[in-house]
mmCIF file of C-alpha atoms and ligand atoms in Angstrom:
data_model
loop_
_atom_site.group_PDB
_atom_site.id
_atom_site.type_symbol
_atom_site.label_atom_id
_atom_site.label_comp_id
_atom_site.label_asym_id
_atom_site.label_seq_id
_atom_site.Cartn_x
_atom_site.Cartn_y
_atom_site.Cartn_z
ATOM 1 C CA UNK X 1 74.593 47.444 -25.583
ATOM 2 C CA UNK X 2 74.980 47.715 -21.800
ATOM 3 C CA UNK X 3 72.112 47.270 -19.463
ATOM 4 C CA UNK X 4 69.237 49.799 -20.038
ATOM 5 C CA UNK X 5 68.182 51.976 -17.103
ATOM 6 C CA UNK X 6 64.447 52.608 -16.647
ATOM 7 C CA UNK X 7 62.160 54.812 -14.569
ATOM 8 C CA UNK X 8 58.690 53.763 -13.498
ATOM 9 C CA UNK X 9 55.878 56.279 -12.958
ATOM 10 C CA UNK X 10 52.836 55.119 -10.966
ATOM 11 C CA UNK X 11 53.485 52.711 -8.075
ATOM 12 C CA UNK X 12 49.930 51.377 -7.599
ATOM 13 C CA UNK X 13 48.183 48.044 -7.686
ATOM 14 C CA UNK X 14 49.506 46.713 -11.105
ATOM 15 C CA UNK X 15 52.983 48.316 -10.897
ATOM 16 C CA UNK X 16 54.037 45.721 -8.413
ATOM 17 C CA UNK X 17 53.865 43.128 -11.199
ATOM 18 C CA UNK X 18 55.836 45.326 -13.525
ATOM 19 C CA UNK X 19 58.507 45.899 -10.923
ATOM 20 C CA UNK X 20 58.927 42.192 -10.220
ATOM 21 C CA UNK X 21 59.092 41.544 -13.995
ATOM 22 C CA UNK X 22 61.788 44.272 -14.415
ATOM 23 C CA UNK X 23 63.870 42.328 -11.871
ATOM 24 C CA UNK X 24 63.605 39.225 -14.139
ATOM 25 C CA UNK X 25 64.111 40.921 -17.538
ATOM 26 C CA UNK X 26 67.432 40.518 -19.156
ATOM 27 C CA UNK X 27 69.132 43.740 -20.128
ATOM 28 C CA UNK X 28 67.361 46.319 -18.043
ATOM 29 C CA UNK X 29 66.695 47.517 -14.528
ATOM 30 C CA UNK X 30 64.674 50.222 -12.770
ATOM 31 C CA UNK X 31 66.787 52.998 -11.319
ATOM 32 C CA UNK X 32 64.077 55.567 -10.282
ATOM 33 C CA UNK X 33 60.423 55.542 -9.417
ATOM 34 C CA UNK X 34 57.686 58.218 -9.219
ATOM 35 C CA UNK X 35 54.264 58.523 -7.649
ATOM 36 C CA UNK X 36 52.308 61.543 -6.497
ATOM 37 C CA UNK X 37 51.118 59.515 -3.527
ATOM 38 C CA UNK X 38 54.111 59.439 -0.938
ATOM 39 C CA UNK X 39 52.683 56.325 0.727
ATOM 40 C CA UNK X 40 52.831 54.264 -2.566
ATOM 41 C CA UNK X 41 56.247 55.662 -3.318
ATOM 42 C CA UNK X 42 57.580 54.466 -0.018
ATOM 43 C CA UNK X 43 55.988 51.039 -0.257
ATOM 44 C CA UNK X 44 57.412 50.297 -3.720
ATOM 45 C CA UNK X 45 60.714 52.031 -3.017
ATOM 46 C CA UNK X 46 61.290 49.870 -0.022
ATOM 47 C CA UNK X 47 60.023 46.640 -1.528
ATOM 48 C CA UNK X 48 62.271 46.942 -4.542
ATOM 49 C CA UNK X 49 65.161 48.806 -2.955
ATOM 50 C CA UNK X 50 64.883 51.939 -5.203
ATOM 51 C CA UNK X 51 66.386 55.041 -3.555
ATOM 52 C CA UNK X 52 65.735 57.582 -6.312
ATOM 53 C CA UNK X 53 62.093 58.537 -5.601
ATOM 54 C CA UNK X 54 60.058 61.456 -7.072
ATOM 55 C CA UNK X 55 56.628 62.813 -6.316
ATOM 56 C CA UNK X 56 56.362 64.482 -9.678
ATOM 57 C CA UNK X 57 57.110 63.467 -13.237
ATOM 58 C CA UNK X 58 58.759 66.852 -14.270
ATOM 59 C CA UNK X 59 61.326 66.485 -11.429
ATOM 60 C CA UNK X 60 62.014 62.929 -12.537
ATOM 61 C CA UNK X 61 62.666 63.807 -16.132
ATOM 62 C CA UNK X 62 64.707 66.983 -15.050
ATOM 63 C CA UNK X 63 67.119 64.725 -13.168
ATOM 64 C CA UNK X 64 67.182 62.124 -15.976
ATOM 65 C CA UNK X 65 69.789 59.327 -15.973
ATOM 66 C CA UNK X 66 67.545 56.691 -17.466
ATOM 67 C CA UNK X 67 67.049 55.215 -21.021
ATOM 68 C CA UNK X 68 63.239 54.664 -20.969
ATOM 69 C CA UNK X 69 60.151 55.261 -18.885
ATOM 70 C CA UNK X 70 57.442 52.830 -17.899
ATOM 71 C CA UNK X 71 54.170 54.642 -17.311
ATOM 72 C CA UNK X 72 51.970 52.511 -15.025
ATOM 73 C CA UNK X 73 49.489 55.224 -13.928
ATOM 74 C CA UNK X 74 45.741 55.109 -14.793
ATOM 75 C CA UNK X 75 44.496 56.600 -18.026
ATOM 76 C CA UNK X 76 43.784 60.230 -16.942
ATOM 77 C CA UNK X 77 47.641 60.901 -16.831
ATOM 78 C CA UNK X 78 48.732 58.981 -19.851
ATOM 79 C CA UNK X 79 48.690 61.791 -22.438
ATOM 80 C CA UNK X 80 50.604 64.308 -20.206
ATOM 81 C CA UNK X 81 53.211 61.727 -19.212
ATOM 82 C CA UNK X 82 53.815 60.338 -22.746
ATOM 83 C CA UNK X 83 54.124 63.899 -24.038
ATOM 84 C CA UNK X 84 56.609 64.633 -21.214
ATOM 85 C CA UNK X 85 58.666 61.622 -22.210
ATOM 86 C CA UNK X 86 58.657 62.796 -25.842
ATOM 87 C CA UNK X 87 59.810 66.276 -24.846
ATOM 88 C CA UNK X 88 62.750 64.806 -22.993
ATOM 89 C CA UNK X 89 63.501 62.376 -25.880
ATOM 90 C CA UNK X 90 62.943 59.285 -23.632
ATOM 91 C CA UNK X 91 61.372 56.107 -25.143
ATOM 92 C CA UNK X 92 58.189 55.268 -23.345
ATOM 93 C CA UNK X 93 55.962 52.268 -22.459
ATOM 94 C CA UNK X 94 52.379 53.297 -21.539
ATOM 95 C CA UNK X 95 49.897 51.082 -19.732
ATOM 96 C CA UNK X 96 46.514 50.358 -21.442
ATOM 97 C CA UNK X 97 43.969 51.941 -21.956
ATOM 98 C CA UNK X 98 46.474 54.119 -23.807
ATOM 99 C CA UNK X 99 44.267 57.250 -23.889
ATOM 100 C CA UNK X 100 40.840 58.662 -22.972
ATOM 101 C CA UNK X 101 40.016 59.139 -26.620
ATOM 102 C CA UNK X 102 41.180 58.032 -30.004
ATOM 103 C CA UNK X 103 42.018 61.593 -30.888
ATOM 104 C CA UNK X 104 44.297 61.833 -27.830
ATOM 105 C CA UNK X 105 45.914 58.539 -28.809
ATOM 106 C CA UNK X 106 46.630 59.790 -32.250
ATOM 107 C CA UNK X 107 48.272 62.903 -30.951
ATOM 108 C CA UNK X 108 50.466 60.831 -28.500
ATOM 109 C CA UNK X 109 51.607 58.596 -31.347
ATOM 110 C CA UNK X 110 52.359 61.538 -33.592
ATOM 111 C CA UNK X 111 54.242 63.405 -30.763
ATOM 112 C CA UNK X 112 56.527 60.445 -30.158
ATOM 113 C CA UNK X 113 57.105 59.896 -33.855
ATOM 114 C CA UNK X 114 58.153 63.464 -34.316
ATOM 115 C CA UNK X 115 60.427 63.357 -31.316
ATOM 116 C CA UNK X 116 61.986 60.135 -32.712
ATOM 117 C CA UNK X 117 61.316 58.055 -29.544
ATOM 118 C CA UNK X 118 59.945 54.542 -29.395
ATOM 119 C CA UNK X 119 56.496 54.062 -27.861
ATOM 120 C CA UNK X 120 54.892 50.905 -26.850
ATOM 121 C CA UNK X 121 51.543 50.271 -25.246
ATOM 122 C CA UNK X 122 51.633 47.683 -22.368
ATOM 123 C CA UNK X 123 49.039 45.565 -24.173
ATOM 124 C CA UNK X 124 50.120 42.345 -22.641
ATOM 125 C CA UNK X 125 47.298 39.813 -23.206
ATOM 126 C CA UNK X 126 48.572 38.867 -26.660
ATOM 127 C CA UNK X 127 51.880 37.801 -24.909
ATOM 128 C CA UNK X 128 50.031 35.233 -22.719
ATOM 129 C CA UNK X 129 51.457 31.748 -23.326
ATOM 130 C CA UNK X 130 48.056 30.260 -24.314
ATOM 131 C CA UNK X 131 47.349 33.080 -26.807
ATOM 132 C CA UNK X 132 50.816 32.664 -28.272
ATOM 133 C CA UNK X 133 50.032 28.956 -28.707
ATOM 134 C CA UNK X 134 46.897 29.739 -30.613
ATOM 135 C CA UNK X 135 48.731 32.068 -32.886
ATOM 136 C CA UNK X 136 51.508 29.445 -33.452
ATOM 137 C CA UNK X 137 48.901 26.788 -34.427
ATOM 138 C CA UNK X 138 47.496 29.158 -37.040
ATOM 139 C CA UNK X 139 50.974 30.202 -38.303
ATOM 140 C CA UNK X 140 51.918 26.579 -38.960
ATOM 141 C CA UNK X 141 48.663 26.113 -40.986
ATOM 142 C CA UNK X 142 47.109 23.586 -38.563
ATOM 143 C CA UNK X 143 43.616 24.575 -39.521
ATOM 144 C CA UNK X 144 44.095 26.163 -42.914
ATOM 145 C CA UNK X 145 42.526 29.569 -43.475
ATOM 146 C CA UNK X 146 40.482 30.841 -40.520
ATOM 147 C CA UNK X 147 36.975 32.101 -41.382
ATOM 148 C CA UNK X 148 35.372 32.509 -37.906
ATOM 149 C CA UNK X 149 36.440 33.158 -34.294
ATOM 150 C CA UNK X 150 35.276 33.735 -30.845
ATOM 151 C CA UNK X 151 37.271 35.459 -28.195
ATOM 152 C CA UNK X 152 35.621 35.148 -24.889
ATOM 153 C CA UNK X 153 36.175 36.403 -21.348
ATOM 154 C CA UNK X 154 33.297 35.755 -18.962
ATOM 155 C CA UNK X 155 33.870 35.949 -15.216
ATOM 156 C CA UNK X 156 32.338 36.905 -11.880
ATOM 157 C CA UNK X 157 35.631 37.797 -10.329
ATOM 158 C CA UNK X 158 35.623 40.841 -7.943
ATOM 159 C CA UNK X 159 38.008 43.178 -9.731
ATOM 160 C CA UNK X 160 36.672 46.198 -7.835
ATOM 161 C CA UNK X 161 38.467 45.387 -4.618
ATOM 162 C CA UNK X 162 41.915 45.679 -6.157
ATOM 163 C CA UNK X 163 40.934 48.364 -8.630
ATOM 164 C CA UNK X 164 38.156 50.405 -7.103
ATOM 165 C CA UNK X 165 38.299 53.041 -9.902
ATOM 166 C CA UNK X 166 36.803 50.396 -12.284
ATOM 167 C CA UNK X 167 33.475 50.855 -10.523
ATOM 168 C CA UNK X 168 33.430 54.600 -10.962
ATOM 169 C CA UNK X 169 33.988 55.348 -14.682
ATOM 170 C CA UNK X 170 31.128 55.951 -17.152
ATOM 171 C CA UNK X 171 32.848 53.232 -19.268
ATOM 172 C CA UNK X 172 33.961 49.950 -17.826
ATOM 173 C CA UNK X 173 34.390 46.579 -19.415
ATOM 174 C CA UNK X 174 35.173 47.422 -23.060
ATOM 175 C CA UNK X 175 37.717 50.123 -22.129
ATOM 176 C CA UNK X 176 39.304 48.038 -19.291
ATOM 177 C CA UNK X 177 39.192 44.359 -20.397
ATOM 178 C CA UNK X 178 37.395 44.196 -23.690
ATOM 179 C CA UNK X 179 40.335 46.175 -25.051
ATOM 180 C CA UNK X 180 42.549 43.128 -24.437
ATOM 181 C CA UNK X 181 40.143 40.739 -26.136
ATOM 182 C CA UNK X 182 39.783 43.053 -29.137
ATOM 183 C CA UNK X 183 43.529 43.164 -29.406
ATOM 184 C CA UNK X 184 43.710 39.343 -29.339
ATOM 185 C CA UNK X 185 41.120 39.271 -32.084
ATOM 186 C CA UNK X 186 43.274 41.551 -34.231
ATOM 187 C CA UNK X 187 46.426 39.577 -33.355
ATOM 188 C CA UNK X 188 44.834 36.238 -34.357
ATOM 189 C CA UNK X 189 42.443 37.127 -37.221
ATOM 190 C CA UNK X 190 43.995 40.428 -38.487
ATOM 191 C CA UNK X 191 42.659 44.008 -38.860
ATOM 192 C CA UNK X 192 39.081 44.935 -38.757
ATOM 193 C CA UNK X 193 36.866 46.892 -41.156
ATOM 194 C CA UNK X 194 33.584 47.178 -39.103
ATOM 195 C CA UNK X 195 32.358 46.768 -35.594
ATOM 196 C CA UNK X 196 28.866 46.236 -34.082
ATOM 197 C CA UNK X 197 28.257 45.998 -30.351
ATOM 198 C CA UNK X 198 25.735 45.719 -27.672
ATOM 199 C CA UNK X 199 26.333 46.377 -23.960
ATOM 200 C CA UNK X 200 24.619 45.998 -20.599
ATOM 201 C CA UNK X 201 25.081 46.895 -16.984
ATOM 202 C CA UNK X 202 24.055 43.964 -14.728
ATOM 203 C CA UNK X 203 25.818 44.975 -11.522
ATOM 204 C CA UNK X 204 23.959 48.067 -10.355
ATOM 205 C CA UNK X 205 26.615 49.074 -7.919
ATOM 206 C CA UNK X 206 28.958 50.232 -10.747
ATOM 207 C CA UNK X 207 28.585 53.058 -13.214
ATOM 208 C CA UNK X 208 29.731 51.559 -16.455
ATOM 209 C CA UNK X 209 28.748 48.562 -18.567
ATOM 210 C CA UNK X 210 29.829 45.141 -17.293
ATOM 211 C CA UNK X 211 28.724 42.992 -20.303
ATOM 212 C CA UNK X 212 29.498 43.562 -24.007
ATOM 213 C CA UNK X 213 28.996 41.455 -27.201
ATOM 214 C CA UNK X 214 30.890 42.680 -30.139
ATOM 215 C CA UNK X 215 30.825 41.501 -33.749
ATOM 216 C CA UNK X 216 33.918 42.124 -35.937
ATOM 217 C CA UNK X 217 34.268 42.077 -39.658
ATOM 218 C CA UNK X 218 37.903 41.393 -40.370
ATOM 219 C CA UNK X 219 39.514 42.681 -43.540
ATOM 220 C CA UNK X 220 40.353 39.181 -44.719
ATOM 221 C CA UNK X 221 36.731 38.209 -44.677
ATOM 222 C CA UNK X 222 36.714 36.385 -41.344
ATOM 223 C CA UNK X 223 34.015 37.211 -38.778
ATOM 224 C CA UNK X 224 34.527 37.056 -35.053
ATOM 225 C CA UNK X 225 32.622 37.563 -31.849
ATOM 226 C CA UNK X 226 34.321 39.190 -28.850
ATOM 227 C CA UNK X 227 32.206 38.682 -25.784
ATOM 228 C CA UNK X 228 33.212 39.910 -22.338
ATOM 229 C CA UNK X 229 31.421 39.916 -19.039
ATOM 230 C CA UNK X 230 32.123 40.535 -15.333
ATOM 231 C CA UNK X 231 28.561 39.514 -14.345
ATOM 232 C CA UNK X 232 28.905 35.817 -15.164
ATOM 233 C CA UNK X 233 28.798 33.447 -12.181
ATOM 234 C CA UNK X 234 30.174 29.987 -13.169
ATOM 235 C CA UNK X 235 30.803 26.853 -11.202
ATOM 236 C CA UNK X 236 34.542 27.197 -11.719
ATOM 237 C CA UNK X 237 35.657 30.806 -11.898
ATOM 238 C CA UNK X 238 37.709 31.191 -15.075
ATOM 239 C CA UNK X 239 39.420 34.638 -14.231
ATOM 240 C CA UNK X 240 41.611 35.772 -15.907
ATOM 241 C CA UNK X 241 41.435 33.207 -18.833
ATOM 242 C CA UNK X 242 40.515 34.333 -22.323
ATOM 243 C CA UNK X 243 38.904 31.472 -24.218
ATOM 244 C CA UNK X 244 39.320 31.167 -28.000
ATOM 245 C CA UNK X 245 37.491 29.274 -30.791
ATOM 246 C CA UNK X 246 38.700 29.446 -34.306
ATOM 247 C CA UNK X 247 37.131 27.583 -37.262
ATOM 248 C CA UNK X 248 39.384 27.269 -40.408
ATOM 249 C CA UNK X 249 39.061 25.713 -43.863
ATOM 250 C CA UNK X 250 40.964 22.545 -42.654
ATOM 251 C CA UNK X 251 40.017 22.272 -38.978
ATOM 252 C CA UNK X 252 39.402 24.005 -35.597
ATOM 253 C CA UNK X 253 41.258 25.288 -32.592
ATOM 254 C CA UNK X 254 39.722 25.472 -29.105
ATOM 255 C CA UNK X 255 41.489 27.110 -26.179
ATOM 256 C CA UNK X 256 39.389 25.880 -23.268
ATOM 257 C CA UNK X 257 39.107 26.674 -19.587
ATOM 258 C CA UNK X 258 42.105 25.224 -17.650
ATOM 259 C CA UNK X 259 44.540 26.116 -20.474
ATOM 260 C CA UNK X 260 43.888 23.238 -22.824
ATOM 261 C CA UNK X 261 44.589 23.684 -26.537
ATOM 262 C CA UNK X 262 42.687 21.360 -28.840
ATOM 263 C CA UNK X 263 43.530 21.356 -32.448
ATOM 264 C CA UNK X 264 41.414 19.270 -34.787
ATOM 265 C CA UNK X 265 42.215 18.628 -38.488
ATOM 266 C CA UNK X 266 42.425 15.811 -41.022
ATOM 267 C CA UNK X 267 45.184 14.163 -38.878
ATOM 268 C CA UNK X 268 42.819 13.920 -35.883
ATOM 269 C CA UNK X 269 42.741 15.901 -32.608
ATOM 270 C CA UNK X 270 45.697 16.909 -30.462
ATOM 271 C CA UNK X 271 45.228 18.286 -26.998
ATOM 272 C CA UNK X 272 48.126 20.243 -25.374
ATOM 273 C CA UNK X 273 48.541 21.818 -21.986
ATOM 274 C CA UNK X 274 49.395 25.467 -22.602
ATOM 275 C CA UNK X 275 49.349 26.613 -19.014
ATOM 276 C CA UNK X 276 51.408 29.708 -18.173
ATOM 277 C CA UNK X 277 54.463 29.371 -15.908
ATOM 278 C CA UNK X 278 53.968 30.287 -12.304
ATOM 279 C CA UNK X 279 56.837 32.725 -11.850
ATOM 280 C CA UNK X 280 58.425 32.781 -8.369
ATOM 281 C CA UNK X 281 56.830 36.213 -7.538
ATOM 282 C CA UNK X 282 53.399 35.362 -9.169
ATOM 283 C CA UNK X 283 50.266 34.146 -7.569
ATOM 284 C CA UNK X 284 47.239 32.296 -8.886
ATOM 285 C CA UNK X 285 44.910 33.158 -10.615
ATOM 286 C CA UNK X 286 46.906 36.231 -11.833
ATOM 287 C CA UNK X 287 49.927 34.203 -13.003
ATOM 288 C CA UNK X 288 48.832 34.160 -16.622
ATOM 289 C CA UNK X 289 48.708 37.908 -16.757
ATOM 290 C CA UNK X 290 51.835 38.171 -14.633
ATOM 291 C CA UNK X 291 53.960 35.948 -17.032
ATOM 292 C CA UNK X 292 52.758 38.109 -19.968
ATOM 293 C CA UNK X 293 53.976 41.203 -18.119
ATOM 294 C CA UNK X 294 57.448 39.735 -17.982
ATOM 295 C CA UNK X 295 57.200 38.678 -21.748
ATOM 296 C CA UNK X 296 56.108 42.105 -23.045
ATOM 297 C CA UNK X 297 58.787 43.902 -20.981
ATOM 298 C CA UNK X 298 61.476 41.522 -22.233
ATOM 299 C CA UNK X 299 60.131 42.228 -25.797
ATOM 300 C CA UNK X 300 60.438 46.047 -25.111
ATOM 301 C CA UNK X 301 64.090 45.673 -24.121
ATOM 302 C CA UNK X 302 65.032 43.370 -27.026
ATOM 303 C CA UNK X 303 63.314 45.521 -29.679
ATOM 304 C CA UNK X 304 64.639 48.773 -28.243
ATOM 305 C CA UNK X 305 68.228 47.413 -28.386
ATOM 306 C CA UNK X 306 67.672 46.250 -31.977
ATOM 307 C CA UNK X 307 66.029 49.603 -32.917
ATOM 308 C CA UNK X 308 62.961 47.749 -34.183
ATOM 309 C CA UNK X 309 59.211 48.355 -33.858
ATOM 310 C CA UNK X 310 57.331 46.739 -30.984
ATOM 311 C CA UNK X 311 54.498 44.312 -31.532
ATOM 312 C CA UNK X 312 52.121 46.702 -29.621
ATOM 313 C CA UNK X 313 53.720 49.981 -30.686
ATOM 314 C CA UNK X 314 51.548 53.110 -30.207
ATOM 315 C CA UNK X 315 50.790 53.008 -34.010
ATOM 316 C CA UNK X 316 49.640 49.335 -33.790
ATOM 317 C CA UNK X 317 47.539 50.139 -30.668
ATOM 318 C CA UNK X 318 45.635 52.849 -32.522
ATOM 319 C CA UNK X 319 43.958 50.056 -34.472
ATOM 320 C CA UNK X 320 42.895 48.304 -31.235
ATOM 321 C CA UNK X 321 41.810 51.557 -29.671
ATOM 322 C CA UNK X 322 39.599 52.336 -32.651
ATOM 323 C CA UNK X 323 37.767 49.152 -31.930
ATOM 324 C CA UNK X 324 37.097 50.243 -28.311
ATOM 325 C CA UNK X 325 35.750 53.659 -29.569
ATOM 326 C CA UNK X 326 33.816 51.942 -32.345
ATOM 327 C CA UNK X 327 32.178 49.399 -29.948
ATOM 328 C CA UNK X 328 31.055 52.234 -27.642
ATOM 329 C CA UNK X 329 29.678 54.169 -30.615
ATOM 330 C CA UNK X 330 27.875 51.129 -32.021
ATOM 331 C CA UNK X 331 26.373 50.330 -28.619
ATOM 332 C CA UNK X 332 25.122 53.953 -28.253
ATOM 333 C CA UNK X 333 23.741 54.319 -31.762
ATOM 334 C CA UNK X 334 22.695 50.821 -32.675
ATOM 335 C CA UNK X 335 24.696 51.134 -35.874
ATOM 336 C CA UNK X 336 27.585 49.198 -37.385
ATOM 337 C CA UNK X 337 30.670 51.401 -37.325
ATOM 338 C CA UNK X 338 33.196 51.699 -40.272
ATOM 339 C CA UNK X 339 36.565 51.325 -38.560
ATOM 340 C CA UNK X 340 38.570 52.402 -41.648
ATOM 341 C CA UNK X 341 36.886 55.778 -41.426
ATOM 342 C CA UNK X 342 38.020 56.223 -37.857
ATOM 343 C CA UNK X 343 41.712 55.737 -38.621
HETATM 344 P P1 NAD V 1 46.317 52.402 -9.294
HETATM 345 O O1 NAD V 1 45.341 53.486 -9.106
HETATM 346 O O2 NAD V 1 46.398 51.333 -8.195
HETATM 347 O O3 NAD V 1 47.791 52.995 -9.408
HETATM 348 C C1 NAD V 1 48.129 54.131 -10.219
HETATM 349 C C2 NAD V 1 49.144 54.938 -9.366
HETATM 350 O O4 NAD V 1 49.630 56.004 -10.202
HETATM 351 C C3 NAD V 1 48.728 55.562 -8.113
HETATM 352 O O5 NAD V 1 49.593 55.138 -7.051
HETATM 353 C C4 NAD V 1 48.658 56.999 -8.386
HETATM 354 O O6 NAD V 1 48.983 57.777 -7.194
HETATM 355 C C5 NAD V 1 49.771 57.115 -9.406
HETATM 356 N N1 NAD V 1 49.570 58.297 -10.254
HETATM 357 C C6 NAD V 1 48.569 58.685 -10.954
HETATM 358 N N2 NAD V 1 48.839 59.777 -11.790
HETATM 359 C C7 NAD V 1 50.128 60.062 -11.503
HETATM 360 C C8 NAD V 1 50.876 61.097 -12.000
HETATM 361 N N3 NAD V 1 50.478 62.032 -12.912
HETATM 362 N N4 NAD V 1 52.258 61.146 -11.583
HETATM 363 C C9 NAD V 1 52.683 60.247 -10.680
HETATM 364 N N5 NAD V 1 51.962 59.271 -10.205
HETATM 365 C C10 NAD V 1 50.599 59.209 -10.552
HETATM 366 O O7 NAD V 1 46.018 51.800 -10.701
HETATM 367 P P2 NAD V 1 46.412 50.301 -11.165
HETATM 368 O O8 NAD V 1 45.326 49.407 -10.833
HETATM 369 O O9 NAD V 1 47.779 49.998 -10.717
HETATM 370 O O10 NAD V 1 46.309 50.554 -12.826
HETATM 371 C C11 NAD V 1 47.266 51.251 -13.485
HETATM 372 C C12 NAD V 1 47.096 51.061 -14.956
HETATM 373 O O11 NAD V 1 47.323 49.590 -15.204
HETATM 374 C C13 NAD V 1 45.613 51.297 -15.442
HETATM 375 O O12 NAD V 1 45.685 51.969 -16.674
HETATM 376 C C14 NAD V 1 45.016 49.853 -15.631
HETATM 377 O O13 NAD V 1 44.134 49.783 -16.647
HETATM 378 C C15 NAD V 1 46.293 49.115 -16.007
HETATM 379 N N6 NAD V 1 46.246 47.674 -15.694
HETATM 380 C C16 NAD V 1 46.727 46.861 -16.623
HETATM 381 C C17 NAD V 1 46.610 45.519 -16.452
HETATM 382 C C18 NAD V 1 47.208 44.610 -17.521
HETATM 383 O O14 NAD V 1 47.051 43.412 -17.514
HETATM 384 N N7 NAD V 1 47.757 45.205 -18.534
HETATM 385 C C19 NAD V 1 46.027 44.946 -15.324
HETATM 386 C C20 NAD V 1 45.587 45.836 -14.313
HETATM 387 C C21 NAD V 1 45.702 47.269 -14.524
HETATM 388 O O1 89Y V 2 42.431 46.074 -15.546
HETATM 389 C C1 89Y V 2 42.268 44.884 -16.135
HETATM 390 C C2 89Y V 2 43.242 44.325 -16.962
HETATM 391 O O2 89Y V 2 43.986 45.008 -17.743
HETATM 392 O O3 89Y V 2 43.299 42.953 -16.818
HETATM 393 C C3 89Y V 2 42.484 42.452 -15.844
HETATM 394 C C4 89Y V 2 42.095 43.740 -15.028
HETATM 395 O O4 89Y V 2 42.928 43.851 -13.996
HETATM 396 C C5 89Y V 2 40.655 43.699 -14.468
HETATM 397 O O5 89Y V 2 39.737 43.771 -15.542
#
């Protein structure tokens, strides 16, 4: 199949990474961009040499001439834009968080299914090199059957300067960042039957919670703790590293700060450097996330060409999104939430 043509909607803070990654991806290129803010449209259009520019999604789709759309706006517009893509029979990638509510997310998945168009959520953290390394160690049976895990993201990094909207929502860390850690928990230990959560707001200058501790009961009997914080001041700032601990019947895996992977089993302990590549357009400390943006976008193109389901398809992401909703419900009620009943 020849090179796919894409259109990108939403030329904000994070879209710059997506545009750089599209330049590197094999088999696709961006031919049109859209943003309702003319200043952002101009900046991105000039930086990446895109002449076809639109201030409105309907006008973009009406002109057409592209094989897929990459929706990089914030959550408020996701449902309308995914539905627009489905109406125009255009396969769509949508940034996380996929939707405002699980009920919206379900409708979006169903709408694309009925239209017969592929839908992938840009849930990129599972594509990070260190997370892929953990999954591989498990797949080759290095520690036997996992029975316990901890997925941990604790930081004091100022995310609000680049993404000011994060300080303004009633919900913050679970919806914005915990969503990635919950997805990693599913990716590594499998689907979840129940969720229990506690949250806190430490930074009084923001509206939502900035600390969450979440207990997951996995369907295979494993238990995991997903703990996330943007109120944690450490001697060496780990942003944006997700640390992982897995205990299995035959050994342990530890993904430690600084991208070290330690695997211990009857053969002894091996320590491997699983640092992400610093792509030419990337910058520290974001390079881990930036490399995963390239990886997920390449996956989108490869699977679309093969006509196969994406790792983080809309349908897959419903199971991650249910954990987000379940965690908020558990924190609000103090109860353990049955995830199966939500899906
Ligand atoms: P942003 O506010 O900087 O950019 C969003 C852009 O979309 C703005 O320029 C805005 O004008 C435009 N926009 C909004 N609604 C539109 C519409 N209906 N039509 C056309 N343009 C519209 O936001 P951001 O920080 O770039 O975040 C975008 C999304 O990316 C968020 O959902 C965020 O959670 C996500 N994000 C993901 C990662 C990741 O690693 N996956 C990292 C950061 C942000
Ligand atoms: O928006 C968030 C994300 O998806 O990754 C990190 C982030 O930019 C801030 O928490």
